[in-house]
mmCIF file of C-alpha atoms and ligand atoms in Angstrom:
data_model
loop_
_atom_site.group_PDB
_atom_site.id
_atom_site.type_symbol
_atom_site.label_atom_id
_atom_site.label_comp_id
_atom_site.label_asym_id
_atom_site.label_seq_id
_atom_site.Cartn_x
_atom_site.Cartn_y
_atom_site.Cartn_z
ATOM 1 C CA MET A 258 -54.197 -73.834 -84.684
ATOM 2 C CA SER A 259 -54.107 -75.241 -88.143
ATOM 3 C CA THR A 260 -52.891 -78.683 -89.033
ATOM 4 C CA PRO A 261 -51.181 -79.869 -92.214
ATOM 5 C CA SER A 262 -53.854 -81.062 -94.613
ATOM 6 C CA SER A 263 -51.845 -83.371 -96.839
ATOM 7 C CA SER A 264 -48.416 -84.663 -97.643
ATOM 8 C CA ARG A 265 -48.134 -82.483 -100.738
ATOM 9 C CA SER A 266 -45.630 -79.673 -100.650
ATOM 10 C CA GLY A 267 -46.675 -76.216 -99.504
ATOM 11 C CA ALA A 268 -46.434 -74.814 -103.019
ATOM 12 C CA ASP A 269 -48.593 -77.596 -104.475
ATOM 13 C CA ARG A 270 -51.230 -77.262 -101.772
ATOM 14 C CA CYS A 271 -51.540 -73.510 -101.979
ATOM 15 C CA PRO A 272 -50.309 -72.115 -105.276
ATOM 16 C CA GLY A 273 -50.282 -68.341 -105.059
ATOM 17 C CA LEU A 274 -50.794 -68.506 -101.301
ATOM 18 C CA LEU A 275 -48.441 -65.624 -100.596
ATOM 19 C CA THR A 276 -49.444 -62.179 -101.787
ATOM 20 C CA PRO A 277 -46.377 -59.943 -101.633
ATOM 21 C CA PHE A 278 -46.392 -56.182 -101.294
ATOM 22 C CA VAL A 279 -43.718 -54.519 -103.365
ATOM 23 C CA SER A 280 -41.819 -51.720 -101.647
ATOM 24 C CA ALA A 281 -38.714 -49.723 -102.387
ATOM 25 C CA ASP A 282 -36.401 -52.457 -101.133
ATOM 26 C CA GLY A 283 -38.101 -55.455 -102.771
ATOM 27 C CA ALA A 284 -41.115 -57.643 -102.105
ATOM 28 C CA MET A 285 -42.552 -57.973 -98.603
ATOM 29 C CA VAL A 286 -44.537 -60.951 -97.306
ATOM 30 C CA ARG A 287 -46.585 -60.891 -94.115
ATOM 31 C CA LEU A 288 -47.020 -64.149 -92.235
ATOM 32 C CA ARG A 289 -50.026 -64.105 -89.924
ATOM 33 C CA ILE A 290 -49.653 -66.070 -86.707
ATOM 34 C CA PRO A 291 -53.049 -66.118 -84.953
ATOM 35 C CA GLY A 292 -52.584 -64.986 -81.373
ATOM 36 C CA GLY A 293 -48.810 -65.032 -81.946
ATOM 37 C CA ARG A 294 -48.843 -68.727 -81.003
ATOM 38 C CA THR A 295 -45.967 -70.513 -82.696
ATOM 39 C CA ASN A 296 -42.783 -72.312 -81.711
ATOM 40 C CA ALA A 297 -39.108 -71.496 -81.600
ATOM 41 C CA SER A 298 -38.131 -73.815 -84.421
ATOM 42 C CA THR A 299 -40.698 -72.259 -86.779
ATOM 43 C CA VAL A 300 -39.342 -68.793 -86.015
ATOM 44 C CA ALA A 301 -35.828 -70.115 -86.699
ATOM 45 C CA ALA A 302 -36.951 -71.664 -89.992
ATOM 46 C CA VAL A 303 -38.549 -68.384 -91.111
ATOM 47 C CA SER A 304 -35.374 -66.551 -90.099
ATOM 48 C CA SER A 305 -33.291 -68.934 -92.162
ATOM 49 C CA LEU A 306 -35.489 -68.239 -95.214
ATOM 50 C CA ALA A 307 -35.128 -64.502 -94.651
ATOM 51 C CA LYS A 308 -31.365 -64.794 -94.384
ATOM 52 C CA ASP A 309 -31.098 -66.832 -97.571
ATOM 53 C CA LEU A 310 -33.574 -64.945 -99.742
ATOM 54 C CA GLY A 311 -33.982 -61.338 -98.608
ATOM 55 C CA ASP A 312 -33.449 -58.943 -95.721
ATOM 56 C CA PRO A 313 -31.990 -61.196 -92.991
ATOM 57 C CA ASP A 314 -34.008 -59.530 -90.213
ATOM 58 C CA ILE A 315 -37.647 -60.556 -89.670
ATOM 59 C CA THR A 316 -39.961 -57.693 -88.743
ATOM 60 C CA LEU A 317 -42.365 -58.250 -85.838
ATOM 61 C CA THR A 318 -45.524 -56.196 -86.381
ATOM 62 C CA SER A 319 -47.972 -54.521 -84.018
ATOM 63 C CA ARG A 320 -50.355 -57.388 -84.806
ATOM 64 C CA GLY A 321 -47.919 -60.035 -83.673
ATOM 65 C CA SER A 322 -47.257 -61.192 -87.238
ATOM 66 C CA LEU A 323 -43.937 -61.639 -89.048
ATOM 67 C CA GLN A 324 -42.798 -59.794 -92.152
ATOM 68 C CA LEU A 325 -40.113 -60.865 -94.571
ATOM 69 C CA ARG A 326 -38.711 -57.956 -96.545
ATOM 70 C CA GLY A 327 -36.316 -57.357 -99.419
ATOM 71 C CA LEU A 328 -37.430 -60.502 -101.249
ATOM 72 C CA PRO A 329 -37.078 -61.026 -105.009
ATOM 73 C CA GLN A 330 -40.169 -60.446 -107.109
ATOM 74 C CA PRO A 331 -41.613 -62.811 -108.252
ATOM 75 C CA LEU A 332 -41.223 -64.735 -105.032
ATOM 76 C CA PRO A 333 -38.892 -67.740 -105.287
ATOM 77 C CA ARG A 334 -40.726 -71.068 -105.440
ATOM 78 C CA GLU A 335 -38.364 -72.267 -102.698
ATOM 79 C CA LEU A 336 -39.846 -69.658 -100.352
ATOM 80 C CA ILE A 337 -43.468 -70.452 -101.231
ATOM 81 C CA THR A 338 -42.856 -74.168 -100.741
ATOM 82 C CA ALA A 339 -41.112 -73.688 -97.402
ATOM 83 C CA ILE A 340 -43.776 -71.346 -96.004
ATOM 84 C CA GLY A 341 -46.484 -73.792 -97.071
ATOM 85 C CA ASP A 342 -44.624 -76.704 -95.503
ATOM 86 C CA LEU A 343 -44.426 -74.755 -92.228
ATOM 87 C CA ASP A 344 -48.249 -74.521 -92.483
ATOM 88 C CA LEU A 345 -48.137 -70.793 -91.882
ATOM 89 C CA VAL A 346 -50.675 -70.152 -94.651
ATOM 90 C CA PRO A 347 -53.195 -73.009 -94.299
ATOM 91 C CA SER A 348 -55.749 -71.271 -96.515
ATOM 92 C CA GLY A 349 -54.633 -68.810 -99.161
ATOM 93 C CA ALA A 350 -58.204 -67.482 -99.471
ATOM 94 C CA HIS A 351 -58.425 -66.609 -95.776
ATOM 95 C CA ASP A 352 -54.899 -65.384 -95.269
ATOM 96 C CA LYS A 353 -55.636 -61.661 -95.094
ATOM 97 C CA ALA A 354 -58.515 -62.276 -92.659
ATOM 98 C CA ARG A 355 -56.512 -64.210 -90.050
ATOM 99 C CA ASN A 356 -55.829 -61.194 -87.867
ATOM 100 C CA ILE A 357 -56.098 -62.407 -84.284
ATOM 101 C CA VAL A 358 -54.168 -60.780 -81.451
ATOM 102 C CA ALA A 359 -54.177 -62.291 -77.986
ATOM 103 C CA ASP A 360 -52.680 -61.953 -74.550
ATOM 104 C CA PRO A 361 -49.896 -64.530 -74.079
ATOM 105 C CA ALA A 362 -51.529 -66.586 -71.262
ATOM 106 C CA PRO A 363 -51.700 -70.285 -72.251
ATOM 107 C CA GLY A 364 -55.256 -70.471 -70.923
ATOM 108 C CA LEU A 365 -56.315 -68.531 -74.011
ATOM 109 C CA ASP A 366 -54.693 -70.929 -76.499
ATOM 110 C CA ASP A 367 -57.866 -72.926 -77.091
ATOM 111 C CA LEU A 368 -59.956 -69.807 -77.722
ATOM 112 C CA VAL A 369 -57.381 -68.554 -80.241
ATOM 113 C CA ALA A 370 -57.247 -71.929 -81.979
ATOM 114 C CA GLU A 371 -61.031 -72.284 -82.169
ATOM 115 C CA LEU A 372 -61.465 -68.744 -83.413
ATOM 116 C CA ASP A 373 -58.929 -69.353 -86.183
ATOM 117 C CA ALA A 374 -60.400 -72.743 -87.061
ATOM 118 C CA GLY A 375 -63.929 -71.299 -87.226
ATOM 119 C CA LEU A 376 -62.717 -68.487 -89.438
ATOM 120 C CA LEU A 377 -60.955 -70.884 -91.805
ATOM 121 C CA ALA A 378 -64.017 -73.143 -91.949
ATOM 122 C CA ASP A 379 -66.300 -70.432 -93.353
ATOM 123 C CA PRO A 380 -65.549 -69.408 -96.960
ATOM 124 C CA GLY A 381 -67.599 -66.236 -96.447
ATOM 125 C CA LEU A 382 -65.275 -65.005 -93.720
ATOM 126 C CA ALA A 383 -62.424 -64.883 -96.230
ATOM 127 C CA GLY A 384 -64.065 -61.594 -97.221
ATOM 128 C CA LEU A 385 -63.193 -59.897 -93.946
ATOM 129 C CA PRO A 386 -61.023 -56.840 -94.622
ATOM 130 C CA GLY A 387 -57.317 -57.190 -93.921
ATOM 131 C CA ARG A 388 -57.624 -54.410 -91.339
ATOM 132 C CA PHE A 389 -60.362 -56.178 -89.353
ATOM 133 C CA LEU A 390 -58.941 -57.276 -86.002
ATOM 134 C CA LEU A 391 -60.096 -59.973 -83.588
ATOM 135 C CA ALA A 392 -58.764 -60.048 -80.026
ATOM 136 C CA VAL A 393 -58.690 -62.700 -77.305
ATOM 137 C CA ALA A 394 -57.938 -61.295 -73.874
ATOM 138 C CA GLU A 395 -57.839 -61.705 -70.164
ATOM 139 C CA PRO A 396 -60.208 -59.352 -68.279
ATOM 140 C CA ASP A 397 -57.532 -56.689 -67.867
ATOM 141 C CA GLY A 398 -55.404 -57.852 -70.761
ATOM 142 C CA PRO A 399 -53.073 -55.378 -72.460
ATOM 143 C CA VAL A 400 -54.254 -56.631 -75.821
ATOM 144 C CA LEU A 401 -57.540 -54.833 -75.154
ATOM 145 C CA ALA A 402 -55.671 -51.588 -75.894
ATOM 146 C CA GLN A 403 -55.250 -52.703 -79.518
ATOM 147 C CA PRO A 404 -57.699 -51.341 -82.124
ATOM 148 C CA TRP A 405 -59.807 -54.509 -82.217
ATOM 149 C CA ASP A 406 -63.198 -54.845 -83.870
ATOM 150 C CA ILE A 407 -64.416 -57.839 -81.881
ATOM 151 C CA ALA A 408 -62.899 -59.104 -78.645
ATOM 152 C CA ILE A 409 -63.411 -62.212 -76.531
ATOM 153 C CA VAL A 410 -62.610 -61.808 -72.850
ATOM 154 C CA ASP A 411 -62.081 -65.006 -70.842
ATOM 155 C CA GLU A 412 -63.984 -64.490 -67.603
ATOM 156 C CA ARG A 413 -62.729 -67.488 -65.656
ATOM 157 C CA ARG A 414 -60.980 -66.821 -62.386
ATOM 158 C CA PRO A 415 -57.209 -66.267 -62.733
ATOM 159 C CA GLU A 416 -56.289 -69.708 -61.336
ATOM 160 C CA ALA A 417 -58.311 -71.350 -64.098
ATOM 161 C CA ARG A 418 -56.785 -69.212 -66.829
ATOM 162 C CA GLY A 419 -53.234 -69.847 -65.654
ATOM 163 C CA THR A 420 -51.350 -67.112 -63.864
ATOM 164 C CA GLY A 421 -48.437 -66.870 -66.267
ATOM 165 C CA PRO A 422 -47.500 -67.704 -69.837
ATOM 166 C CA HIS A 423 -46.097 -71.078 -68.774
ATOM 167 C CA ASP A 424 -48.709 -72.034 -66.204
ATOM 168 C CA PRO A 425 -50.344 -75.244 -67.477
ATOM 169 C CA ARG A 426 -53.412 -74.828 -65.301
ATOM 170 C CA GLY A 427 -54.800 -72.485 -67.921
ATOM 171 C CA ARG A 428 -55.193 -75.378 -70.285
ATOM 172 C CA LEU A 429 -56.987 -77.646 -67.835
ATOM 173 C CA GLU A 430 -60.235 -75.892 -67.007
ATOM 174 C CA GLY A 431 -62.062 -74.957 -70.176
ATOM 175 C CA ARG A 432 -65.484 -74.340 -68.656
ATOM 176 C CA GLY A 433 -66.791 -70.972 -67.600
ATOM 177 C CA THR A 434 -68.051 -67.851 -69.272
ATOM 178 C CA ALA A 435 -66.607 -65.372 -71.674
ATOM 179 C CA ARG A 436 -67.622 -61.935 -72.795
ATOM 180 C CA VAL A 437 -67.919 -60.970 -76.469
ATOM 181 C CA LEU A 438 -67.244 -57.265 -76.963
ATOM 182 C CA VAL A 439 -68.096 -54.922 -79.821
ATOM 183 C CA ASP A 440 -67.825 -51.148 -79.699
ATOM 184 C CA GLY A 441 -68.201 -50.679 -75.946
ATOM 185 C CA HIS A 442 -70.947 -53.287 -75.576
ATOM 186 C CA SER A 443 -70.816 -56.919 -74.565
ATOM 187 C CA VAL A 444 -72.761 -60.118 -74.110
ATOM 188 C CA VAL A 445 -71.843 -62.972 -71.776
ATOM 189 C CA VAL A 446 -71.824 -66.458 -73.295
ATOM 190 C CA ASP A 447 -70.603 -69.929 -72.382
ATOM 191 C CA ARG A 448 -66.861 -69.862 -72.913
ATOM 192 C CA ALA A 449 -67.113 -72.744 -75.372
ATOM 193 C CA ASP A 450 -69.526 -70.715 -77.504
ATOM 194 C CA ALA A 451 -67.459 -67.522 -77.537
ATOM 195 C CA PRO A 452 -65.525 -68.121 -80.802
ATOM 196 C CA ARG A 453 -68.755 -68.953 -82.620
ATOM 197 C CA ALA A 454 -70.495 -65.873 -81.167
ATOM 198 C CA ALA A 455 -67.578 -63.645 -82.185
ATOM 199 C CA LEU A 456 -67.614 -64.992 -85.735
ATOM 200 C CA ASP A 457 -71.378 -64.433 -85.912
ATOM 201 C CA VAL A 458 -70.641 -60.762 -85.257
ATOM 202 C CA ALA A 459 -68.063 -60.810 -88.059
ATOM 203 C CA ARG A 460 -70.661 -62.281 -90.441
ATOM 204 C CA ARG A 461 -73.150 -59.582 -89.487
ATOM 205 C CA PHE A 462 -70.500 -56.957 -90.163
ATOM 206 C CA LEU A 463 -69.921 -58.354 -93.652
ATOM 207 C CA ALA A 464 -73.668 -58.470 -94.258
ATOM 208 C CA VAL A 465 -74.374 -54.858 -93.269
ATOM 209 C CA ARG A 466 -71.271 -52.921 -94.290
ATOM 210 C CA PRO A 467 -72.284 -50.567 -97.090
ATOM 211 C CA ASP A 468 -69.199 -51.020 -99.271
ATOM 212 C CA GLU A 469 -65.782 -52.655 -99.417
ATOM 213 C CA ARG A 470 -64.054 -49.579 -98.028
ATOM 214 C CA THR A 471 -65.858 -50.086 -94.737
ATOM 215 C CA TRP A 472 -62.960 -51.910 -93.131
ATOM 216 C CA ASN A 473 -63.779 -51.773 -89.443
ATOM 217 C CA VAL A 474 -66.709 -51.738 -87.046
ATOM 218 C CA ARG A 475 -65.806 -48.140 -86.181
ATOM 219 C CA ASP A 476 -66.508 -47.200 -89.812
ATOM 220 C CA LEU A 477 -70.203 -48.047 -89.321
ATOM 221 C CA PRO A 478 -72.496 -45.389 -87.843
ATOM 222 C CA ALA A 479 -72.554 -45.237 -84.062
ATOM 223 C CA SER A 480 -75.836 -46.360 -82.478
ATOM 224 C CA GLU A 481 -76.444 -42.895 -81.162
ATOM 225 C CA ASP A 482 -74.913 -39.571 -82.042
ATOM 226 C CA ALA A 483 -73.515 -37.168 -79.470
ATOM 227 C CA ASP A 484 -77.016 -35.792 -78.784
ATOM 228 C CA GLY A 485 -78.470 -39.232 -78.162
ATOM 229 C CA ALA A 486 -80.322 -39.472 -81.483
ATOM 230 C CA THR A 487 -80.383 -42.913 -83.026
ATOM 231 C CA ALA A 488 -78.524 -43.562 -86.266
ATOM 232 C CA ALA A 489 -80.506 -42.063 -89.139
ATOM 233 C CA GLN A 490 -80.415 -44.960 -91.573
ATOM 234 C CA GLY A 491 -78.675 -48.212 -92.312
ATOM 235 C CA ALA A 492 -77.174 -50.603 -89.810
ATOM 236 C CA SER A 493 -75.340 -49.252 -86.802
ATOM 237 C CA ARG A 494 -72.627 -50.828 -84.687
ATOM 238 C CA ALA A 495 -75.178 -51.887 -82.076
ATOM 239 C CA ASP A 496 -76.914 -54.101 -84.640
ATOM 240 C CA LEU A 497 -73.834 -56.309 -84.697
ATOM 241 C CA LEU A 498 -74.323 -57.481 -81.113
ATOM 242 C CA PRO A 499 -77.999 -58.100 -80.297
ATOM 243 C CA GLY A 500 -78.640 -57.857 -76.563
ATOM 244 C CA GLY A 501 -75.327 -56.122 -75.925
ATOM 245 C CA THR A 502 -75.098 -53.928 -72.867
ATOM 246 C CA PRO A 503 -72.519 -51.188 -72.180
ATOM 247 C CA PHE A 504 -69.189 -52.505 -70.986
ATOM 248 C CA ALA A 505 -65.943 -50.613 -70.376
ATOM 249 C CA VAL A 506 -62.592 -52.316 -70.831
ATOM 250 C CA ALA A 507 -59.555 -51.527 -68.685
ATOM 251 C CA PRO A 508 -56.448 -52.730 -70.524
ATOM 252 C CA GLY A 509 -53.348 -53.451 -68.461
ATOM 253 C CA GLU A 510 -49.798 -52.535 -69.398
ATOM 254 C CA PRO A 511 -47.938 -54.700 -71.929
ATOM 255 C CA PRO A 512 -45.531 -57.123 -70.249
ATOM 256 C CA ALA A 513 -42.163 -55.511 -69.554
ATOM 257 C CA PRO A 514 -39.051 -57.315 -70.774
ATOM 258 C CA GLY A 515 -37.531 -59.659 -68.226
ATOM 259 C CA PRO A 516 -38.401 -62.764 -66.218
ATOM 260 C CA VAL A 517 -42.015 -63.415 -65.206
ATOM 261 C CA GLY A 518 -41.713 -66.318 -62.802
ATOM 262 C CA ASP A 519 -39.985 -69.083 -64.783
ATOM 263 C CA ASP A 520 -40.852 -67.460 -68.092
ATOM 264 C CA LEU A 521 -39.137 -64.722 -70.033
ATOM 265 C CA VAL A 522 -40.419 -61.739 -71.986
ATOM 266 C CA ALA A 523 -37.729 -60.919 -74.556
ATOM 267 C CA LEU A 524 -38.140 -57.577 -76.306
ATOM 268 C CA VAL A 525 -37.007 -57.294 -79.921
ATOM 269 C CA PRO A 526 -35.476 -53.813 -80.478
ATOM 270 C CA LEU A 527 -37.305 -51.976 -83.265
ATOM 271 C CA GLY A 528 -39.150 -55.229 -83.920
ATOM 272 C CA LEU A 529 -36.211 -56.511 -86.001
ATOM 273 C CA LEU A 530 -35.491 -60.138 -85.165
ATOM 274 C CA THR A 531 -31.977 -60.916 -86.369
ATOM 275 C CA PRO A 532 -30.740 -64.390 -87.373
ATOM 276 C CA ALA A 533 -28.670 -64.491 -84.162
ATOM 277 C CA MET A 534 -31.758 -63.832 -82.031
ATOM 278 C CA ALA A 535 -33.791 -66.479 -83.852
ATOM 279 C CA LEU A 536 -30.998 -69.031 -83.500
ATOM 280 C CA SER A 537 -30.651 -68.260 -79.805
ATOM 281 C CA LEU A 538 -34.404 -68.708 -79.241
ATOM 282 C CA ASP A 539 -34.265 -72.037 -81.046
ATOM 283 C CA GLU A 540 -31.268 -73.192 -79.014
ATOM 284 C CA VAL A 541 -32.917 -72.280 -75.723
ATOM 285 C CA GLY A 542 -36.223 -73.739 -76.883
ATOM 286 C CA GLY A 543 -34.447 -76.961 -77.771
ATOM 287 C CA VAL A 544 -32.823 -77.176 -74.339
ATOM 288 C CA LEU A 545 -36.099 -76.482 -72.554
ATOM 289 C CA ARG A 546 -37.878 -79.081 -74.606
ATOM 290 C CA ARG A 547 -35.584 -81.935 -73.609
ATOM 291 C CA PRO A 548 -37.326 -83.696 -70.716
ATOM 292 C CA SER A 549 -34.080 -85.130 -69.421
ATOM 293 C CA SER A 550 -32.170 -81.876 -69.762
ATOM 294 C CA PRO A 551 -30.278 -81.067 -66.597
ATOM 295 C CA GLY A 552 -30.774 -77.369 -67.356
ATOM 296 C CA GLY A 553 -27.921 -74.954 -66.837
ATOM 297 C CA PRO A 554 -26.477 -72.395 -69.181
ATOM 298 C CA VAL A 555 -27.390 -72.997 -72.775
ATOM 299 C CA SER A 556 -23.783 -72.437 -73.806
ATOM 300 C CA ARG A 557 -22.850 -75.710 -72.109
ATOM 301 C CA LEU A 558 -25.228 -77.536 -74.430
ATOM 302 C CA ARG A 559 -24.538 -75.491 -77.521
ATOM 303 C CA PRO A 560 -22.160 -78.020 -79.134
ATOM 304 C CA GLU A 561 -25.219 -80.182 -79.778
ATOM 305 C CA GLY A 562 -26.816 -77.319 -81.715
ATOM 306 C CA PRO A 563 -30.531 -76.534 -81.911
ATOM 307 C CA SER A 564 -32.753 -79.513 -81.237
ATOM 308 C CA HIS A 565 -35.467 -78.502 -83.737
ATOM 309 C CA LEU A 566 -38.003 -79.818 -81.284
ATOM 310 C CA ASP A 567 -41.008 -77.543 -80.956
ATOM 311 C CA HIS A 568 -41.037 -75.207 -78.000
ATOM 312 C CA ARG A 569 -44.030 -72.912 -77.675
ATOM 313 C CA VAL A 570 -43.317 -69.211 -77.940
ATOM 314 C CA VAL A 571 -45.721 -66.292 -78.255
ATOM 315 C CA VAL A 572 -45.014 -63.371 -80.558
ATOM 316 C CA THR A 573 -46.744 -60.393 -78.944
ATOM 317 C CA PRO A 574 -48.167 -57.209 -80.509
ATOM 318 C CA TRP A 575 -45.601 -55.320 -78.415
ATOM 319 C CA ARG A 576 -42.570 -56.550 -80.421
ATOM 320 C CA SER A 577 -41.597 -59.068 -77.817
ATOM 321 C CA ILE A 578 -41.465 -62.845 -77.622
ATOM 322 C CA VAL A 579 -42.630 -64.758 -74.566
ATOM 323 C CA LEU A 580 -40.518 -67.836 -73.961
ATOM 324 C CA PRO A 581 -42.085 -70.184 -71.388
ATOM 325 C CA GLY A 582 -39.472 -71.494 -68.978
ATOM 326 C CA GLY A 583 -36.867 -69.149 -70.451
ATOM 327 C CA ALA A 584 -36.093 -67.000 -67.392
ATOM 328 C CA GLU A 585 -32.853 -68.777 -66.545
ATOM 329 C CA TYR A 586 -31.581 -68.227 -70.088
ATOM 330 C CA ALA A 587 -32.078 -64.460 -70.077
ATOM 331 C CA ASP A 588 -28.336 -63.786 -70.309
ATOM 332 C CA ASP A 589 -27.901 -66.082 -73.310
ATOM 333 C CA LEU A 590 -30.751 -64.390 -75.152
ATOM 334 C CA ALA A 591 -29.466 -60.934 -74.202
ATOM 335 C CA ALA A 592 -26.079 -61.871 -75.666
ATOM 336 C CA ALA A 593 -27.864 -62.459 -78.970
ATOM 337 C CA GLY A 594 -29.353 -58.949 -78.867
ATOM 338 C CA LEU A 595 -32.747 -59.520 -77.263
ATOM 339 C CA VAL A 596 -33.710 -57.179 -74.421
ATOM 340 C CA THR A 597 -34.358 -59.099 -71.212
ATOM 341 C CA THR A 598 -34.443 -56.342 -68.604
ATOM 342 C CA PRO A 599 -36.964 -53.517 -68.242
ATOM 343 C CA ASP A 600 -34.366 -50.734 -68.013
ATOM 344 C CA SER A 601 -33.766 -50.576 -71.743
ATOM 345 C CA PRO A 602 -34.431 -47.643 -74.084
ATOM 346 C CA TRP A 603 -36.163 -50.099 -76.402
ATOM 347 C CA SER A 604 -38.971 -50.339 -73.842
ATOM 348 C CA VAL A 605 -39.956 -46.782 -74.801
ATOM 349 C CA LEU A 606 -38.466 -46.293 -78.285
ATOM 350 C CA THR A 607 -40.067 -47.559 -81.514
ATOM 351 C CA ALA A 608 -39.895 -46.568 -85.171
ATOM 352 C CA CYS A 609 -41.708 -47.172 -88.440
ATOM 353 C CA ALA A 610 -39.797 -48.838 -91.295
ATOM 354 C CA GLY A 611 -38.817 -45.487 -92.861
ATOM 355 C CA ALA A 612 -36.200 -45.075 -95.602
ATOM 356 C CA PRO A 613 -34.909 -46.934 -97.485
ATOM 357 C CA SER A 614 -37.647 -49.580 -96.946
ATOM 358 C CA CYS A 615 -40.557 -47.167 -97.454
ATOM 359 C CA ASN A 616 -40.732 -44.832 -100.402
ATOM 360 C CA ARG A 617 -43.006 -42.338 -98.617
ATOM 361 C CA THR A 618 -40.072 -40.784 -96.797
ATOM 362 C CA THR A 619 -36.374 -40.077 -97.086
ATOM 363 C CA THR A 620 -35.950 -40.229 -93.290
ATOM 364 C CA PRO A 621 -34.026 -43.296 -92.081
ATOM 365 C CA THR A 622 -36.245 -43.636 -89.015
ATOM 366 C CA ARG A 623 -34.700 -46.819 -87.652
ATOM 367 C CA ARG A 624 -31.129 -45.594 -87.990
ATOM 368 C CA ILE A 625 -31.981 -42.352 -86.219
ATOM 369 C CA ALA A 626 -33.804 -44.284 -83.486
ATOM 370 C CA GLN A 627 -30.701 -46.426 -82.969
ATOM 371 C CA GLU A 628 -28.595 -43.294 -82.645
ATOM 372 C CA ALA A 629 -31.089 -41.833 -80.154
ATOM 373 C CA ALA A 630 -31.356 -44.972 -78.007
ATOM 374 C CA PRO A 631 -28.501 -44.097 -75.579
ATOM 375 C CA PHE A 632 -30.069 -40.715 -74.882
ATOM 376 C CA VAL A 633 -33.807 -41.353 -74.413
ATOM 377 C CA ASP A 634 -35.268 -41.431 -70.916
ATOM 378 C CA VAL A 635 -36.101 -45.068 -70.098
ATOM 379 C CA ASP A 636 -38.538 -43.821 -67.448
ATOM 380 C CA GLY A 637 -40.110 -41.274 -69.803
ATOM 381 C CA PRO A 638 -43.075 -41.630 -72.130
ATOM 382 C CA PRO A 639 -42.877 -43.900 -75.181
ATOM 383 C CA VAL A 640 -41.687 -42.121 -78.332
ATOM 384 C CA HIS A 641 -42.371 -43.364 -81.858
ATOM 385 C CA VAL A 642 -40.175 -42.221 -84.752
ATOM 386 C CA ILE A 643 -42.026 -41.874 -88.084
ATOM 387 C CA GLY A 644 -41.346 -40.696 -91.599
ATOM 388 C CA CYS A 645 -44.868 -39.502 -92.438
ATOM 389 C CA ASP A 646 -48.209 -38.979 -90.744
ATOM 390 C CA ARG A 647 -49.401 -42.518 -91.433
ATOM 391 C CA ALA A 648 -47.527 -43.357 -88.220
ATOM 392 C CA CYS A 649 -47.194 -47.048 -89.098
ATOM 393 C CA GLY A 650 -46.564 -49.405 -86.214
ATOM 394 C CA HIS A 651 -47.303 -46.890 -83.481
ATOM 395 C CA PRO A 652 -47.791 -48.236 -79.956
ATOM 396 C CA ALA A 653 -51.389 -48.634 -78.804
ATOM 397 C CA ARG A 654 -50.614 -46.837 -75.525
ATOM 398 C CA GLU A 655 -50.179 -43.078 -75.255
ATOM 399 C CA HIS A 656 -46.915 -41.935 -76.806
ATOM 400 C CA ALA A 657 -44.956 -38.991 -78.214
ATOM 401 C CA ILE A 658 -44.277 -38.694 -81.934
ATOM 402 C CA SER A 659 -40.999 -37.765 -83.593
ATOM 403 C CA LEU A 660 -41.959 -36.920 -87.192
ATOM 404 C CA ASN A 661 -39.124 -36.789 -89.728
ATOM 405 C CA PRO A 662 -36.324 -36.161 -87.219
ATOM 406 C CA SER A 663 -33.047 -35.059 -88.735
ATOM 407 C CA CYS A 664 -30.926 -36.423 -85.891
ATOM 408 C CA ALA A 665 -31.046 -38.207 -82.534
ATOM 409 C CA ALA A 666 -31.490 -34.927 -80.655
ATOM 410 C CA ASP A 667 -34.859 -34.411 -82.384
ATOM 411 C CA VAL A 668 -36.077 -37.756 -81.015
ATOM 412 C CA VAL A 669 -34.914 -36.904 -77.498
ATOM 413 C CA ALA A 670 -36.623 -33.501 -77.725
ATOM 414 C CA ALA A 671 -39.862 -35.099 -78.938
ATOM 415 C CA GLN A 672 -39.906 -37.425 -75.941
ATOM 416 C CA ARG A 673 -39.426 -34.496 -73.559
ATOM 417 C CA SER A 674 -41.997 -32.215 -75.224
HETATM 418 S S1 SF4 B 248 -45.105 -44.024 -91.253
HETATM 419 FE FE1 SF4 B 248 -44.892 -43.304 -93.375
HETATM 420 S S2 SF4 B 248 -42.700 -43.372 -93.731
HETATM 421 FE FE2 SF4 B 248 -43.098 -44.673 -91.963
HETATM 422 S S3 SF4 B 248 -43.342 -46.729 -92.809
HETATM 423 FE FE3 SF4 B 248 -45.390 -45.803 -92.620
HETATM 424 S S4 SF4 B 248 -45.787 -44.925 -94.660
HETATM 425 FE FE4 SF4 B 248 -43.571 -45.281 -94.504
#
């Protein structure tokens, strides 16, 4: 991960580091968090900024990043300074290129950090399109279902990777091999070389893409067409990975909300992290961080308030937050609105931003999804509510679509169809 580069304020270090999008309900800023690796106090600090300056709810995206919405335009200097001081935008030039999704296992932390550091170290890689996606995964990792362009798969045995998000063994054994994947092909490299090999592929992509609207590897010609003929002219996807041999991925299911050993997967309904949820995460993180803490319900310690000590959390591409060691605090986090059991409608119900946030629709997708939540089948297929065929934020796994529903019943019917 990045480290602060000087004692100057965020705004002085990186003037213009935040590029807002302007939507119907104000400016929107996307904060990229490579691999979703951050800490509870940073999430709480971002939430506090959102509450003070714009829409109080932070949006978790399908890339594991955070969005602040409803902000004034131009952006307040206070916001730019605070985001810079949190070191969330260590290089303004590279910001749009820092799209790294990863499975939450701690044994992948070093690969994520080295991939991000290598990307930031190369000025040329700042030219990667904002839609270009890098993934770091376990062999059967659910993140492999995301629409990645280049993936690194850690091939060490499970004990060496760490068996859960909180298992420290994953950080102890760095040696082994990893697989670099591009378009159904892979090469095996020393694990330590995998970030460099992946970024070499990214450089080749930039070198061969015919124009700036070629955003992804899948936009390049396939190596062979359906009849087995080789690509007629220009570079093909296979040229990006010399020596690559066919390799099929088998993504697992995203982690369900609830305890996983000592850890907790907390789902954020509709991806909207409220100030109460962020505060609760920070309080629990603060309790877990205290080495001498006797444990016990967080409410017993609440009079002390949040500790503001860093406690690692992982923001996932599945609108959840993994809190290492958080299993015993599931009830406290549920009281704040997070989903901590698998039998919730929010495990199968998602929605795009919709109206009034998006001016491409008049359908209030999130409100209708909230009305539909008591009636959807929690054991049924996922259903995604959208206001137009862009289908923003759709789940990577197979799902039903509810396009422009007029009421909750339309969503329920779409799930059953
Ligand atoms: S799917 Fe359409 S309506 Fe929904 S947020 Fe995306 S562009 Fe807007």
